[in-house]
PDB file of C-alpha atoms in Angstrom:
ATOM      1  CA  MET P 145       9.317 -66.600  31.169  1.00 42.00           C
ATOM      2  CA  TRP P 146       7.014 -63.624  29.987  1.00 45.00           C
ATOM      3  CA  THR P 147       3.861 -63.554  31.375  1.00 51.00           C
ATOM      4  CA  THR P 148       0.649 -61.319  31.545  1.00 51.00           C
ATOM      5  CA  GLN P 149       1.732 -60.084  35.106  1.00 51.00           C
ATOM      6  CA  TYR P 150       4.829 -58.522  33.312  1.00 52.00           C
ATOM      7  CA  ALA P 151       3.052 -57.094  30.480  1.00 55.00           C
ATOM      8  CA  LEU P 152       0.127 -55.397  32.106  1.00 59.00           C
ATOM      9  CA  LYS P 153       1.846 -54.521  35.496  1.00 67.00           C
ATOM     10  CA  ASP P 154       2.216 -50.486  34.429  1.00 79.00           C
ATOM     11  CA  THR P 155      -0.960 -50.166  32.576  1.00 91.00           C
ATOM     12  CA  SER P 156      -3.289 -47.989  34.178  1.00 94.00           C
ATOM     13  CA  VAL P 157      -7.060 -48.182  33.828  1.00 96.00           C
ATOM     14  CA  LEU P 158      -9.432 -45.598  34.840  1.00 96.00           C
ATOM     15  CA  ILE P 159     -13.119 -46.345  35.729  1.00 96.00           C
ATOM     16  CA  LEU P 160     -15.993 -43.542  35.474  1.00 94.00           C
ATOM     17  CA  ASP P 161     -19.116 -45.042  36.887  1.00 92.00           C
ATOM     18  CA  THR P 162     -21.667 -43.680  39.079  1.00 89.00           C
ATOM     19  CA  ASP P 163     -22.595 -47.136  40.321  1.00 90.00           C
ATOM     20  CA  ARG P 164     -20.095 -47.866  42.969  1.00 92.00           C
ATOM     21  CA  ASP P 165     -20.910 -51.662  43.285  1.00 94.00           C
ATOM     22  CA  PHE P 166     -20.589 -52.049  39.611  1.00 92.00           C
ATOM     23  CA  ALA P 167     -17.279 -49.963  39.488  1.00 93.00           C
ATOM     24  CA  SER P 168     -16.097 -52.110  42.526  1.00 95.00           C
ATOM     25  CA  SER P 169     -16.535 -55.326  41.081  1.00 94.00           C
ATOM     26  CA  LEU P 170     -15.063 -54.246  37.727  1.00 94.00           C
ATOM     27  CA  LYS P 171     -12.032 -52.965  39.629  1.00 95.00           C
ATOM     28  CA  ILE P 172     -11.720 -56.486  41.334  1.00 95.00           C
ATOM     29  CA  TYR P 173     -11.992 -57.919  38.242  1.00 93.00           C
ATOM     30  CA  LEU P 174      -9.462 -56.290  36.057  1.00 92.00           C
ATOM     31  CA  SER P 175      -7.075 -56.096  38.921  1.00 90.00           C
ATOM     32  CA  ARG P 176      -6.560 -59.939  38.819  1.00 89.00           C
ATOM     33  CA  PHE P 177      -4.898 -59.267  35.676  1.00 87.00           C
ATOM     34  CA  TYR P 178      -2.267 -56.877  37.365  1.00 86.00           C
ATOM     35  CA  LEU P 179      -3.801 -53.776  36.034  1.00 90.00           C
ATOM     36  CA  ARG P 180      -3.485 -50.503  38.241  1.00 92.00           C
ATOM     37  CA  VAL P 181      -7.070 -49.781  38.396  1.00 95.00           C
ATOM     38  CA  SER P 182      -8.754 -46.393  39.722  1.00 95.00           C
ATOM     39  CA  ALA P 183     -12.529 -46.019  40.228  1.00 95.00           C
ATOM     40  CA  VAL P 184     -14.088 -42.635  40.159  1.00 94.00           C
ATOM     41  CA  ALA P 185     -17.846 -41.525  40.390  1.00 92.00           C
ATOM     42  CA  THR P 186     -17.615 -38.024  38.856  1.00 89.00           C
ATOM     43  CA  GLU P 187     -16.045 -36.169  35.921  1.00 88.00           C
ATOM     44  CA  ALA P 188     -14.029 -34.038  38.446  1.00 90.00           C
ATOM     45  CA  ALA P 189     -12.658 -36.751  40.071  1.00 93.00           C
ATOM     46  CA  MET P 190     -11.565 -38.412  36.960  1.00 92.00           C
ATOM     47  CA  LEU P 191      -9.884 -35.018  35.885  1.00 91.00           C
ATOM     48  CA  GLU P 192      -8.058 -34.957  39.197  1.00 94.00           C
ATOM     49  CA  ILE P 193      -6.788 -38.398  38.667  1.00 94.00           C
ATOM     50  CA  PHE P 194      -5.405 -37.664  34.991  1.00 93.00           C
ATOM     51  CA  GLN P 195      -3.423 -34.665  36.890  1.00 92.00           C
ATOM     52  CA  GLN P 196      -1.886 -37.513  39.107  1.00 93.00           C
ATOM     53  CA  ARG P 197      -0.444 -39.929  36.662  1.00 90.00           C
ATOM     54  CA  GLN P 198      -0.740 -41.467  33.181  1.00 93.00           C
ATOM     55  CA  ILE P 199      -3.980 -43.391  32.454  1.00 95.00           C
ATOM     56  CA  ASP P 200      -3.559 -46.002  29.768  1.00 95.00           C
ATOM     57  CA  LEU P 201      -7.542 -47.025  29.342  1.00 95.00           C
ATOM     58  CA  VAL P 202     -10.766 -45.201  30.170  1.00 95.00           C
ATOM     59  CA  VAL P 203     -13.903 -47.471  30.824  1.00 95.00           C
ATOM     60  CA  MET P 204     -16.850 -45.109  31.217  1.00 92.00           C
ATOM     61  CA  ASP P 205     -20.453 -45.302  32.112  1.00 90.00           C
ATOM     62  CA  TRP P 206     -22.929 -43.596  29.271  1.00 80.00           C
ATOM     63  CA  VAL P 207     -25.201 -42.570  32.003  1.00 72.00           C
ATOM     64  CA  SER P 208     -25.933 -38.932  31.346  1.00 67.00           C
ATOM     65  CA  THR P 209     -27.539 -37.408  28.342  1.00 65.00           C
ATOM     66  CA  PRO P 210     -25.967 -38.412  25.031  1.00 65.00           C
ATOM     67  CA  SER P 211     -24.891 -34.825  24.539  1.00 72.00           C
ATOM     68  CA  GLU P 212     -23.090 -34.518  27.864  1.00 79.00           C
ATOM     69  CA  CYS P 213     -21.554 -38.108  27.334  1.00 80.00           C
ATOM     70  CA  ASN P 214     -20.517 -37.101  23.556  1.00 83.00           C
ATOM     71  CA  ALA P 215     -18.685 -33.774  25.250  1.00 86.00           C
ATOM     72  CA  LEU P 216     -17.070 -35.952  27.718  1.00 87.00           C
ATOM     73  CA  LEU P 217     -15.873 -38.631  25.720  1.00 88.00           C
ATOM     74  CA  GLN P 218     -14.427 -35.865  23.051  1.00 87.00           C
ATOM     75  CA  LYS P 219     -12.673 -33.981  26.172  1.00 88.00           C
ATOM     76  CA  ILE P 220     -11.063 -37.337  26.967  1.00 90.00           C
ATOM     77  CA  ARG P 221      -9.897 -37.972  23.495  1.00 86.00           C
ATOM     78  CA  MET P 222      -8.916 -34.708  22.909  1.00 89.00           C
ATOM     79  CA  GLN P 223      -6.836 -33.660  25.882  1.00 91.00           C
ATOM     80  CA  TYR P 224      -5.432 -37.083  26.965  1.00 92.00           C
ATOM     81  CA  GLY P 225      -5.627 -39.127  23.608  1.00 92.00           C
ATOM     82  CA  VAL P 226      -6.394 -42.353  25.413  1.00 94.00           C
ATOM     83  CA  PRO P 227      -8.564 -45.175  24.411  1.00 94.00           C
ATOM     84  CA  VAL P 228     -12.214 -45.092  25.529  1.00 95.00           C
ATOM     85  CA  ILE P 229     -14.511 -47.984  26.242  1.00 94.00           C
ATOM     86  CA  VAL P 230     -18.096 -46.697  26.942  1.00 92.00           C
ATOM     87  CA  GLN P 231     -20.007 -49.462  28.778  1.00 90.00           C
ATOM     88  CA  SER P 232     -23.708 -48.824  29.450  1.00 87.00           C
ATOM     89  CA  ALA P 233     -26.911 -50.287  30.431  1.00 85.00           C
ATOM     90  CA  ARG P 234     -28.493 -48.702  27.007  1.00 83.00           C
ATOM     91  CA  ASN P 235     -27.986 -51.393  24.741  1.00 82.00           C
ATOM     92  CA  THR P 236     -29.861 -50.489  21.697  1.00 84.00           C
ATOM     93  CA  CYS P 237     -28.362 -50.448  18.199  1.00 88.00           C
ATOM     94  CA  VAL P 238     -28.788 -46.725  18.109  1.00 87.00           C
ATOM     95  CA  ASP P 239     -27.184 -46.109  21.404  1.00 84.00           C
ATOM     96  CA  ARG P 240     -24.024 -48.249  20.464  1.00 87.00           C
ATOM     97  CA  VAL P 241     -23.741 -46.425  17.009  1.00 89.00           C
ATOM     98  CA  MET P 242     -24.068 -43.254  18.883  1.00 85.00           C
ATOM     99  CA  GLY P 243     -21.270 -43.936  21.468  1.00 85.00           C
ATOM    100  CA  LEU P 244     -18.862 -45.275  18.536  1.00 89.00           C
ATOM    101  CA  LYS P 245     -19.722 -42.255  16.617  1.00 88.00           C
ATOM    102  CA  ALA P 246     -18.718 -40.237  19.241  1.00 86.00           C
ATOM    103  CA  GLY P 247     -15.354 -41.438  19.736  1.00 88.00           C
ATOM    104  CA  ALA P 248     -15.597 -44.589  21.604  1.00 91.00           C
ATOM    105  CA  ASP P 249     -13.109 -47.313  20.926  1.00 94.00           C
ATOM    106  CA  ASP P 250     -15.724 -49.896  21.853  1.00 94.00           C
ATOM    107  CA  TYR P 251     -19.202 -49.924  23.556  1.00 92.00           C
ATOM    108  CA  ILE P 252     -20.031 -52.740  25.779  1.00 91.00           C
ATOM    109  CA  GLY P 253     -23.669 -53.483  27.233  1.00 87.00           C
ATOM    110  CA  LYS P 254     -23.739 -53.723  31.177  1.00 83.00           C
ATOM    111  CA  PRO P 255     -25.453 -56.981  32.023  1.00 76.00           C
TER     112      PRO P 255
END
């Protein structure tokens, strides 16, 4: 019988978030779906993870200035070609449009 466990067990998710409590909670939640999840707080740590193994999805917080986030998002997309979900406490329509225009595959507001 085909189950979610077998479908997702080799899927690797990288969480980039400076809020360690939120990242830890998200990591625990995603791990329930048999995803291999890593959580880091800095761009340097993120790049190190990319060097160690294949990443299938990045979930990143939109915390810095918009120009810094845009540059990081574009770097991830160009160098690694993985989908990126932006999650942020910045929940205005303008913020969401900016994130999507910068190349995010989705933009989710933090609670």
